[in-house]
Amino acid sequence: MSRLAGMTSTPSEDLTTTAEDEAVRICRELIRIDTSNYGDGSGPGERAAAEYVMGLLQEVGLDPQLTESEPGRASVVVRTEGRDPGRGGLVLHGHLDVVPAEASDWSVDPFAAEERDGMIWGRGAVDMKDMDAMLIATLRQLARSGEKPPRDIVWAFFADEEAGGVKGAGHVVAEHPEWFEGCTEAISEVGGFSVTLPDVATGAPTRAYLLQTAEKGIAWLRLHAHGRAGHGSVPNDENAIVRLAEAIARIDAHPWPRTYIASVRELFDGVAQIVGDTWSEDSPADLLQRLGGARRFVEGTLRDTANFSMLTSGYKHNVIPQTASASLDCRFLPGHEDELLDTIRELAGEHVEVEIVHKDVALEAPSSGELVESMKRALLKEDPGAHVLPYCLSGGTDNKHLSRLGITGYGFAPLRLPEDLDFVGMFHGVDERVPVDSIRFGTRVLGQLVADC
């Protein structure tokens, strides 16, 4: 793979364009490229966005690689050489796909990237074309300068993350592991964003940035209930729909036990210290309330979860079907995979088959170390007096795939956010949007990190 070594900078006039300006522009242009991932192969794919990224990188003298898992499902990877090739390399990565958006539900066109009220509106604004744009803008400035970061960096923009990453990061890791040779750590999405807390030490509000050091595992399951087909007018005590409904009710009512993993405990301890409060394992509600817009992400990490998302059954009003199916999204804490699956199978019952559609690991990374300290320094240089706390992500990222290569993953897409913004609600939500100032802030932080990693 081509490296940055020996590359000459582009004409000096390019240096007048700041990375912050470019990040804002690139974010809007990426949003305008529809990369909706429906999970069934019916979407437009990521090829157009990948070609756009290729053009941006080639424009500044880089030689990125584009690979497809199948036609249209494209990922882009490029490596830049560091000053110390003996150090473990760092992977900075994002995904180019987005979840679908129903335009009629939105107050703006979800693919117009409209800028209003100081924000960029559109599908992918926070998940995660903002981070893609910040990474690309930072890389372009690095390429123009001709400087080398402290260590090798692999910059990757993957397909298919929103459907588990099998056709994106999973494909790249399986087919091109050499592209990540020597890499030991990775940084991706859904970390580094701010929440506002009352600081007991100063008597004034302060920001705490949540650094993602863990993420729950994924088990996407499909329940298939089996019964006896028959006429809708005849009593039927083997109705597949009823059997499925009973299984759904049992699973939905199951009280998953609360468990505090290390990153959650560290987060709660840190928040309690900042606000001058205590917290109890039996009643964390008061501390959760302090977290504002991040509360729902954190609540999702206190226990394993199982949420139904789709139902399928029948073909005619007066025909009792022989089968009925439901899709179930399960997320498990580190070490809980077998326990969760056993529980689901037991609750489903004898007449309901449990199919594993997609499963991936839970992750935990150290909340200290050189890279963590570099991320903290980069944030605090731009927001002195703030706090940086670890947390666990209730969802998942492409760090799962990189972990198969022994790469330790973190979530760090730095955004300084307004106190009243429901940031978590932006993920997969209607009217997704990101503040322009937050993108500018994050680009500055990433620039500091690349110089100090």
GROMACS .gro file of C-alpha atoms in nm:
model
  453
    1MET     CA    1   0.000   0.000   0.000
    2SER     CA    2   0.121   0.347  -0.086
    3ARG     CA    3   0.245   0.563   0.198
    4LEU     CA    4   0.284   0.935   0.244
    5ALA     CA    5   0.662   0.913   0.265
    6GLY     CA    6   0.841   1.128   0.011
    7MET     CA    7   0.524   1.301  -0.105
    8THR     CA    8   0.562   1.666  -0.194
    9SER     CA    9   0.302   1.917  -0.079
   10THR     CA   10   0.046   2.060  -0.315
   11PRO     CA   11   0.064   2.426  -0.425
   12SER     CA   12   0.091   2.678  -0.143
   13GLU     CA   13  -0.251   2.832  -0.208
   14ASP     CA   14  -0.410   2.507  -0.083
   15LEU     CA   15  -0.262   2.580   0.260
   16THR     CA   16  -0.492   2.881   0.297
   17THR     CA   17  -0.792   2.648   0.328
   18THR     CA   18  -0.831   2.539   0.689
   19ALA     CA   19  -0.912   2.184   0.785
   20GLU     CA   20  -1.215   2.320   0.972
   21ASP     CA   21  -1.357   2.478   0.657
   22GLU     CA   22  -1.295   2.161   0.461
   23ALA     CA   23  -1.457   1.941   0.723
   24VAL     CA   24  -1.779   2.142   0.710
   25ARG     CA   25  -1.785   2.133   0.330
   26ILE     CA   26  -1.699   1.763   0.308
   27CYS     CA   27  -1.962   1.672   0.566
   28ARG     CA   28  -2.234   1.840   0.361
   29GLU     CA   29  -2.113   1.685   0.036
   30LEU     CA   30  -2.101   1.337   0.190
   31ILE     CA   31  -2.455   1.371   0.326
   32ARG     CA   32  -2.576   1.457  -0.026
   33ILE     CA   33  -2.453   1.116  -0.145
   34ASP     CA   34  -2.728   0.873  -0.048
   35THR     CA   35  -2.563   0.565   0.104
   36SER     CA   36  -2.872   0.424   0.279
   37ASN     CA   37  -2.814   0.071   0.405
   38TYR     CA   38  -3.137  -0.131   0.426
   39GLY     CA   39  -2.954  -0.442   0.536
   40ASP     CA   40  -3.088  -0.652   0.249
   41GLY     CA   41  -2.865  -0.537  -0.036
   42SER     CA   42  -3.134  -0.315  -0.189
   43GLY     CA   43  -2.974   0.022  -0.113
   44PRO     CA   44  -2.754   0.233  -0.339
   45GLY     CA   45  -2.433   0.110  -0.179
   46GLU     CA   46  -2.128   0.314  -0.084
   47ARG     CA   47  -1.943   0.319  -0.418
   48ALA     CA   48  -2.029   0.681  -0.503
   49ALA     CA   49  -1.919   0.802  -0.160
   50ALA     CA   50  -1.603   0.590  -0.177
   51GLU     CA   51  -1.513   0.739  -0.516
   52TYR     CA   52  -1.572   1.087  -0.373
   53VAL     CA   53  -1.333   1.008  -0.086
   54MET     CA   54  -1.079   0.862  -0.329
   55GLY     CA   55  -1.086   1.186  -0.527
   56LEU     CA   56  -1.031   1.399  -0.218
   57LEU     CA   57  -0.730   1.193  -0.114
   58GLN     CA   58  -0.580   1.164  -0.460
   59GLU     CA   59  -0.614   1.542  -0.500
   60VAL     CA   60  -0.353   1.592  -0.227
   61GLY     CA   61  -0.112   1.332  -0.360
   62LEU     CA   62  -0.220   1.021  -0.171
   63ASP     CA   63  -0.268   0.680  -0.330
   64PRO     CA   64  -0.562   0.518  -0.146
   65GLN     CA   65  -0.693   0.169  -0.212
   66LEU     CA   66  -1.058   0.097  -0.295
   67THR     CA   67  -1.197  -0.251  -0.240
   68GLU     CA   68  -1.544  -0.396  -0.290
   69SER     CA   69  -1.696  -0.694  -0.112
   70GLU     CA   70  -1.953  -0.705  -0.393
   71PRO     CA   71  -2.051  -0.456  -0.663
   72GLY     CA   72  -2.125  -0.119  -0.507
   73ARG     CA   73  -2.017  -0.209  -0.153
   74ALA     CA   74  -1.692  -0.014  -0.144
   75SER     CA   75  -1.441   0.073   0.128
   76VAL     CA   76  -1.135   0.301   0.107
   77VAL     CA   77  -0.805   0.260   0.295
   78VAL     CA   78  -0.479   0.458   0.288
   79ARG     CA   79  -0.171   0.447   0.512
   80THR     CA   80   0.051   0.739   0.614
   81GLU     CA   81   0.402   0.682   0.740
   82GLY     CA   82   0.502   0.793   1.089
   83ARG     CA   83   0.830   0.919   1.227
   84ASP     CA   84   0.879   0.604   1.435
   85PRO     CA   85   0.797   0.292   1.229
   86GLY     CA   86   0.883   0.078   1.531
   87ARG     CA   87   0.577   0.197   1.722
   88GLY     CA   88   0.245   0.021   1.685
   89GLY     CA   89   0.031   0.182   1.417
   90LEU     CA   90  -0.301   0.358   1.477
   91VAL     CA   91  -0.619   0.302   1.273
   92LEU     CA   92  -0.853   0.601   1.232
   93HIS     CA   93  -1.174   0.481   1.074
   94GLY     CA   94  -1.532   0.567   0.990
   95HIS     CA   95  -1.817   0.418   0.790
   96LEU     CA   96  -1.971   0.561   0.475
   97ASP     CA   97  -2.317   0.404   0.497
   98VAL     CA   98  -2.616   0.544   0.685
   99VAL     CA   99  -2.947   0.404   0.804
  100PRO     CA  100  -3.246   0.486   0.579
  101ALA     CA  101  -3.451   0.804   0.625
  102GLU     CA  102  -3.820   0.846   0.543
  103ALA     CA  103  -3.831   1.195   0.391
  104SER     CA  104  -4.196   1.252   0.483
  105ASP     CA  105  -4.105   1.227   0.853
  106TRP     CA  106  -3.840   1.498   0.833
  107SER     CA  107  -3.877   1.878   0.840
  108VAL     CA  108  -3.595   1.901   0.581
  109ASP     CA  109  -3.478   1.685   0.292
  110PRO     CA  110  -3.261   1.424   0.470
  111PHE     CA  111  -3.010   1.422   0.184
  112ALA     CA  112  -2.991   1.795   0.111
  113ALA     CA  113  -2.740   1.875   0.389
  114GLU     CA  114  -2.919   2.199   0.463
  115GLU     CA  115  -2.748   2.439   0.700
  116ARG     CA  116  -2.982   2.622   0.935
  117ASP     CA  117  -2.969   2.744   1.295
  118GLY     CA  118  -2.595   2.685   1.298
  119MET     CA  119  -2.637   2.315   1.223
  120ILE     CA  120  -2.599   2.078   0.930
  121TRP     CA  121  -2.916   1.871   0.887
  122GLY     CA  122  -2.926   1.535   0.716
  123ARG     CA  123  -2.896   1.161   0.746
  124GLY     CA  124  -2.543   1.082   0.861
  125ALA     CA  125  -2.482   1.422   1.021
  126VAL     CA  126  -2.376   1.250   1.344
  127ASP     CA  127  -2.367   0.886   1.231
  128MET     CA  128  -2.110   0.930   1.101
  129LYS     CA  129  -2.035   1.152   0.803
  130ASP     CA  130  -1.932   1.431   1.038
  131MET     CA  131  -1.645   1.218   1.169
  132ASP     CA  132  -1.563   1.097   0.817
  133ALA     CA  133  -1.535   1.461   0.711
  134MET     CA  134  -1.318   1.556   1.008
  135LEU     CA  135  -1.084   1.265   0.938
  136ILE     CA  136  -1.059   1.343   0.566
  137ALA     CA  137  -0.998   1.713   0.628
  138THR     CA  138  -0.730   1.634   0.886
  139LEU     CA  139  -0.561   1.389   0.648
  140ARG     CA  140  -0.570   1.639   0.360
  141GLN     CA  141  -0.398   1.901   0.575
  142LEU     CA  142  -0.139   1.648   0.686
  143ALA     CA  143  -0.071   1.555   0.325
  144ARG     CA  144  -0.037   1.918   0.219
  145SER     CA  145   0.208   1.991   0.499
  146GLY     CA  146   0.433   1.696   0.413
  147GLU     CA  147   0.478   1.632   0.785
  148LYS     CA  148   0.480   1.289   0.944
  149PRO     CA  149   0.276   1.196   1.251
  150PRO     CA  150   0.457   1.024   1.542
  151ARG     CA  151   0.357   0.679   1.415
  152ASP     CA  152   0.202   0.507   1.116
  153ILE     CA  153  -0.169   0.577   1.072
  154VAL     CA  154  -0.412   0.375   0.864
  155TRP     CA  155  -0.712   0.582   0.756
  156ALA     CA  156  -1.013   0.368   0.665
  157PHE     CA  157  -1.365   0.446   0.542
  158PHE     CA  158  -1.576   0.132   0.551
  159ALA     CA  159  -1.899   0.013   0.392
  160ASP     CA  160  -2.187  -0.166   0.565
  161GLU     CA  161  -2.135  -0.078   0.932
  162GLU     CA  162  -2.508  -0.020   0.978
  163ALA     CA  163  -2.575  -0.385   0.889
  164GLY     CA  164  -2.297  -0.534   1.101
  165GLY     CA  165  -2.001  -0.449   0.878
  166VAL     CA  166  -1.967  -0.791   0.714
  167LYS     CA  167  -1.948  -0.634   0.366
  168GLY     CA  168  -1.727  -0.350   0.487
  169ALA     CA  169  -1.476  -0.374   0.771
  170GLY     CA  170  -1.532  -0.749   0.796
  171HIS     CA  171  -1.443  -0.793   0.429
  172VAL     CA  172  -1.138  -0.565   0.446
  173VAL     CA  173  -1.001  -0.733   0.759
  174ALA     CA  174  -1.051  -1.080   0.610
  175GLU     CA  175  -0.919  -1.006   0.259
  176HIS     CA  176  -0.653  -0.742   0.328
  177PRO     CA  177  -0.514  -0.791   0.680
  178GLU     CA  178  -0.175  -0.673   0.551
  179TRP     CA  179  -0.315  -0.321   0.521
  180PHE     CA  180  -0.325  -0.310   0.904
  181GLU     CA  181   0.011  -0.473   0.962
  182GLY     CA  182   0.173  -0.349   1.282
  183CYS     CA  183  -0.137  -0.161   1.400
  184THR     CA  184  -0.219  -0.200   1.768
  185GLU     CA  185  -0.496   0.056   1.838
  186ALA     CA  186  -0.794   0.207   1.661
  187ILE     CA  187  -1.029   0.503   1.697
  188SER     CA  188  -1.379   0.528   1.558
  189GLU     CA  189  -1.721   0.675   1.639
  190VAL     CA  190  -1.955   0.754   1.929
  191GLY     CA  191  -1.710   0.884   2.184
  192GLY     CA  192  -1.549   1.215   2.269
  193PHE     CA  193  -1.877   1.408   2.276
  194SER     CA  194  -1.960   1.640   2.564
  195VAL     CA  195  -2.224   1.649   2.834
  196THR     CA  196  -2.270   1.949   3.062
  197LEU     CA  197  -2.257   1.896   3.439
  198PRO     CA  198  -2.272   2.125   3.744
  199ASP     CA  199  -1.919   2.135   3.887
  200VAL     CA  200  -1.923   2.140   4.267
  201ALA     CA  201  -1.562   2.265   4.272
  202THR     CA  202  -1.635   2.583   4.076
  203GLY     CA  203  -2.006   2.629   4.124
  204ALA     CA  204  -2.046   2.665   3.748
  205PRO     CA  205  -2.140   2.430   3.462
  206THR     CA  206  -1.856   2.227   3.316
  207ARG     CA  207  -1.824   1.987   3.026
  208ALA     CA  208  -1.733   1.621   3.054
  209TYR     CA  209  -1.632   1.436   2.738
  210LEU     CA  210  -1.727   1.069   2.726
  211LEU     CA  211  -1.446   0.857   2.583
  212GLN     CA  212  -1.572   0.521   2.462
  213THR     CA  213  -1.360   0.244   2.614
  214ALA     CA  214  -1.608  -0.045   2.583
  215GLU     CA  215  -1.901  -0.153   2.368
  216LYS     CA  216  -2.169  -0.416   2.401
  217GLY     CA  217  -2.180  -0.722   2.181
  218ILE     CA  218  -2.444  -0.780   1.914
  219ALA     CA  219  -2.679  -1.072   1.866
  220TRP     CA  220  -2.933  -1.014   1.590
  221LEU     CA  221  -3.177  -1.302   1.617
  222ARG     CA  222  -3.485  -1.419   1.431
  223LEU     CA  223  -3.754  -1.615   1.610
  224HIS     CA  224  -3.953  -1.864   1.402
  225ALA     CA  225  -4.271  -1.999   1.558
  226HIS     CA  226  -4.417  -2.316   1.408
  227GLY     CA  227  -4.777  -2.430   1.423
  228ARG     CA  228  -5.065  -2.582   1.229
  229ALA     CA  229  -5.210  -2.405   0.928
  230GLY     CA  230  -5.587  -2.389   0.898
  231HIS     CA  231  -5.906  -2.203   0.812
  232GLY     CA  232  -5.958  -1.878   0.995
  233SER     CA  233  -6.306  -1.984   1.109
  234VAL     CA  234  -6.189  -2.299   1.287
  235PRO     CA  235  -6.047  -2.301   1.643
  236ASN     CA  236  -5.673  -2.370   1.640
  237ASP     CA  237  -5.467  -2.432   1.954
  238GLU     CA  238  -5.144  -2.457   1.750
  239ASN     CA  239  -5.154  -2.107   1.600
  240ALA     CA  240  -4.800  -1.999   1.507
  241ILE     CA  241  -4.885  -1.631   1.555
  242VAL     CA  242  -5.011  -1.692   1.907
  243ARG     CA  243  -4.703  -1.898   1.992
  244LEU     CA  244  -4.482  -1.621   1.862
  245ALA     CA  245  -4.679  -1.356   2.052
  246GLU     CA  246  -4.642  -1.553   2.375
  247ALA     CA  247  -4.267  -1.582   2.319
  248ILE     CA  248  -4.245  -1.209   2.249
  249ALA     CA  249  -4.434  -1.133   2.568
  250ARG     CA  250  -4.208  -1.355   2.779
  251ILE     CA  251  -3.888  -1.209   2.636
  252ASP     CA  252  -4.013  -0.850   2.661
  253ALA     CA  253  -4.113  -0.900   3.025
  254HIS     CA  254  -3.785  -1.064   3.128
  255PRO     CA  255  -3.602  -0.857   3.395
  256TRP     CA  256  -3.241  -0.859   3.274
  257PRO     CA  257  -3.020  -0.822   3.583
  258ARG     CA  258  -2.826  -0.500   3.629
  259THR     CA  259  -2.448  -0.536   3.596
  260TYR     CA  260  -2.184  -0.264   3.634
  261ILE     CA  261  -1.876  -0.325   3.419
  262ALA     CA  262  -1.555  -0.133   3.486
  263SER     CA  263  -1.612   0.150   3.238
  264VAL     CA  264  -1.962   0.218   3.376
  265ARG     CA  265  -1.836   0.227   3.732
  266GLU     CA  266  -1.558   0.468   3.632
  267LEU     CA  267  -1.809   0.690   3.456
  268PHE     CA  268  -2.045   0.700   3.753
  269ASP     CA  269  -1.759   0.761   3.996
  270GLY     CA  270  -1.631   1.046   3.779
  271VAL     CA  271  -1.970   1.212   3.740
  272ALA     CA  272  -2.037   1.181   4.113
  273GLN     CA  273  -1.705   1.348   4.192
  274ILE     CA  274  -1.771   1.636   3.953
  275VAL     CA  275  -2.122   1.709   4.080
  276GLY     CA  276  -2.038   1.641   4.446
  277ASP     CA  277  -2.280   1.354   4.487
  278THR     CA  278  -2.283   0.983   4.558
  279TRP     CA  279  -2.444   0.700   4.370
  280SER     CA  280  -2.589   0.365   4.458
  281GLU     CA  281  -2.587   0.045   4.255
  282ASP     CA  282  -2.947  -0.011   4.363
  283SER     CA  283  -3.065   0.334   4.252
  284PRO     CA  284  -2.856   0.502   3.981
  285ALA     CA  285  -3.147   0.714   3.851
  286ASP     CA  286  -3.031   1.043   4.007
  287LEU     CA  287  -2.685   1.014   3.854
  288LEU     CA  288  -2.825   0.908   3.517
  289GLN     CA  289  -3.043   1.218   3.518
  290ARG     CA  290  -2.729   1.431   3.538
  291LEU     CA  291  -2.610   1.296   3.203
  292GLY     CA  292  -2.877   1.474   2.999
  293GLY     CA  293  -2.875   1.371   2.636
  294ALA     CA  294  -2.626   1.089   2.695
  295ARG     CA  295  -2.851   0.918   2.949
  296ARG     CA  296  -3.008   0.670   2.708
  297PHE     CA  297  -2.673   0.545   2.577
  298VAL     CA  298  -2.552   0.491   2.934
  299GLU     CA  299  -2.878   0.332   3.051
  300GLY     CA  300  -2.836   0.076   2.776
  301THR     CA  301  -2.507  -0.038   2.930
  302LEU     CA  302  -2.642  -0.128   3.274
  303ARG     CA  303  -2.781  -0.463   3.159
  304ASP     CA  304  -2.820  -0.688   2.857
  305THR     CA  305  -3.108  -0.585   2.632
  306ALA     CA  306  -3.346  -0.752   2.386
  307ASN     CA  307  -3.573  -0.540   2.164
  308PHE     CA  308  -3.809  -0.665   1.894
  309SER     CA  309  -3.789  -0.476   1.567
  310MET     CA  310  -3.977  -0.663   1.288
  311LEU     CA  311  -4.268  -0.907   1.247
  312THR     CA  312  -4.360  -1.134   0.955
  313SER     CA  313  -4.651  -1.374   0.920
  314GLY     CA  314  -4.943  -1.480   0.706
  315TYR     CA  315  -5.063  -1.419   0.354
  316LYS     CA  316  -5.447  -1.399   0.372
  317HIS     CA  317  -5.703  -1.274   0.623
  318ASN     CA  318  -5.888  -1.607   0.656
  319VAL     CA  319  -5.584  -1.837   0.662
  320ILE     CA  320  -5.405  -1.925   0.986
  321PRO     CA  321  -5.036  -1.943   0.887
  322GLN     CA  322  -4.807  -2.231   0.965
  323THR     CA  323  -4.517  -2.005   1.066
  324ALA     CA  324  -4.460  -1.660   1.214
  325SER     CA  325  -4.130  -1.477   1.259
  326ALA     CA  326  -3.994  -1.185   1.458
  327SER     CA  327  -3.660  -1.005   1.451
  328LEU     CA  328  -3.488  -0.942   1.783
  329ASP     CA  329  -3.198  -0.703   1.847
  330CYS     CA  330  -2.998  -0.822   2.148
  331ARG     CA  331  -2.699  -0.642   2.298
  332PHE     CA  332  -2.489  -0.809   2.564
  333LEU     CA  333  -2.223  -0.688   2.805
  334PRO     CA  334  -1.870  -0.832   2.795
  335GLY     CA  335  -1.876  -1.192   2.915
  336HIS     CA  336  -2.255  -1.228   2.883
  337GLU     CA  337  -2.291  -1.373   2.532
  338ASP     CA  338  -2.368  -1.736   2.623
  339GLU     CA  339  -2.592  -1.638   2.912
  340LEU     CA  340  -2.802  -1.409   2.693
  341LEU     CA  341  -2.848  -1.665   2.416
  342ASP     CA  342  -2.941  -1.940   2.664
  343THR     CA  343  -3.197  -1.710   2.825
  344ILE     CA  344  -3.356  -1.616   2.493
  345ARG     CA  345  -3.386  -1.981   2.387
  346GLU     CA  346  -3.548  -2.074   2.718
  347LEU     CA  347  -3.795  -1.786   2.704
  348ALA     CA  348  -3.880  -1.855   2.339
  349GLY     CA  349  -4.019  -2.196   2.430
  350GLU     CA  350  -4.038  -2.535   2.261
  351HIS     CA  351  -4.237  -2.424   1.957
  352VAL     CA  352  -4.012  -2.131   1.864
  353GLU     CA  353  -3.677  -2.172   1.688
  354VAL     CA  354  -3.406  -1.911   1.755
  355GLU     CA  355  -3.192  -1.831   1.450
  356ILE     CA  356  -2.870  -1.630   1.483
  357VAL     CA  357  -2.863  -1.383   1.193
  358HIS     CA  358  -2.554  -1.190   1.301
  359LYS     CA  359  -2.341  -1.203   1.614
  360ASP     CA  360  -2.034  -1.008   1.718
  361VAL     CA  361  -1.818  -0.963   2.024
  362ALA     CA  362  -1.838  -0.719   2.313
  363LEU     CA  363  -1.522  -0.512   2.365
  364GLU     CA  364  -1.335  -0.360   2.658
  365ALA     CA  365  -1.024  -0.142   2.631
  366PRO     CA  366  -0.801   0.009   2.901
  367SER     CA  367  -0.913   0.349   3.028
  368SER     CA  368  -0.550   0.456   3.066
  369GLY     CA  369  -0.236   0.446   2.854
  370GLU     CA  370  -0.049   0.657   2.600
  371LEU     CA  371  -0.330   0.683   2.344
  372VAL     CA  372  -0.590   0.768   2.608
  373GLU     CA  373  -0.363   1.041   2.742
  374SER     CA  374  -0.313   1.175   2.389
  375MET     CA  375  -0.689   1.194   2.337
  376LYS     CA  376  -0.729   1.372   2.670
  377ARG     CA  377  -0.454   1.624   2.588
  378ALA     CA  378  -0.609   1.698   2.250
  379LEU     CA  379  -0.951   1.765   2.404
  380LEU     CA  380  -0.826   1.969   2.697
  381LYS     CA  381  -0.610   2.186   2.475
  382GLU     CA  382  -0.928   2.299   2.298
  383ASP     CA  383  -1.149   2.299   2.610
  384PRO     CA  384  -0.932   2.368   2.917
  385GLY     CA  385  -1.092   2.281   3.248
  386ALA     CA  386  -1.316   2.012   3.102
  387HIS     CA  387  -1.320   1.651   3.220
  388VAL     CA  388  -1.271   1.328   3.024
  389LEU     CA  389  -1.450   1.016   3.148
  390PRO     CA  390  -1.468   0.659   3.013
  391TYR     CA  391  -1.798   0.502   2.915
  392CYS     CA  392  -1.942   0.195   2.747
  393LEU     CA  393  -2.137   0.222   2.421
  394SER     CA  394  -2.471   0.044   2.411
  395GLY     CA  395  -2.435  -0.009   2.035
  396GLY     CA  396  -2.143  -0.141   1.831
  397THR     CA  397  -1.877  -0.019   1.590
  398ASP     CA  398  -1.637  -0.155   1.330
  399ASN     CA  399  -1.380  -0.187   1.609
  400LYS     CA  400  -1.529  -0.535   1.650
  401HIS     CA  401  -1.386  -0.644   1.315
  402LEU     CA  402  -1.047  -0.486   1.380
  403SER     CA  403  -1.029  -0.667   1.713
  404ARG     CA  404  -0.983  -0.990   1.516
  405LEU     CA  405  -0.641  -0.856   1.421
  406GLY     CA  406  -0.555  -0.789   1.785
  407ILE     CA  407  -0.629  -0.415   1.752
  408THR     CA  408  -0.769  -0.241   2.061
  409GLY     CA  409  -1.050  -0.001   1.976
  410TYR     CA  410  -1.180   0.326   2.121
  411GLY     CA  411  -1.462   0.563   2.029
  412PHE     CA  412  -1.345   0.923   1.984
  413ALA     CA  413  -1.536   1.151   1.747
  414PRO     CA  414  -1.482   1.473   1.945
  415LEU     CA  415  -1.773   1.717   1.953
  416ARG     CA  416  -1.831   2.007   2.192
  417LEU     CA  417  -2.210   2.016   2.208
  418PRO     CA  418  -2.476   2.260   2.328
  419GLU     CA  419  -2.620   2.157   2.663
  420ASP     CA  420  -2.975   2.137   2.529
  421LEU     CA  421  -2.905   1.920   2.222
  422ASP     CA  422  -3.052   1.568   2.241
  423PHE     CA  423  -2.739   1.421   2.086
  424VAL     CA  424  -2.825   1.055   2.143
  425GLY     CA  425  -3.164   1.118   1.983
  426MET     CA  426  -2.984   1.221   1.663
  427PHE     CA  427  -2.855   0.866   1.605
  428HIS     CA  428  -3.092   0.693   1.363
  429GLY     CA  429  -3.349   0.961   1.449
  430VAL     CA  430  -3.564   1.204   1.254
  431ASP     CA  431  -3.411   1.548   1.178
  432GLU     CA  432  -3.057   1.428   1.250
  433ARG     CA  433  -2.824   1.727   1.273
  434VAL     CA  434  -2.486   1.839   1.403
  435PRO     CA  435  -2.366   2.188   1.502
  436VAL     CA  436  -2.120   2.344   1.258
  437ASP     CA  437  -1.913   2.472   1.551
  438SER     CA  438  -1.891   2.115   1.683
  439ILE     CA  439  -1.741   1.995   1.355
  440ARG     CA  440  -1.489   2.277   1.363
  441PHE     CA  441  -1.401   2.194   1.724
  442GLY     CA  442  -1.365   1.823   1.649
  443THR     CA  443  -1.140   1.889   1.350
  444ARG     CA  444  -0.906   2.094   1.567
  445VAL     CA  445  -0.899   1.819   1.831
  446LEU     CA  446  -0.826   1.548   1.574
  447GLY     CA  447  -0.548   1.760   1.430
  448GLN     CA  448  -0.393   1.782   1.778
  449LEU     CA  449  -0.433   1.409   1.825
  450VAL     CA  450  -0.266   1.320   1.495
  451ALA     CA  451   0.029   1.540   1.587
  452ASP     CA  452   0.058   1.382   1.934
  453CYS     CA  453  -0.050   1.020   1.890
   0.00000   0.00000   0.00000
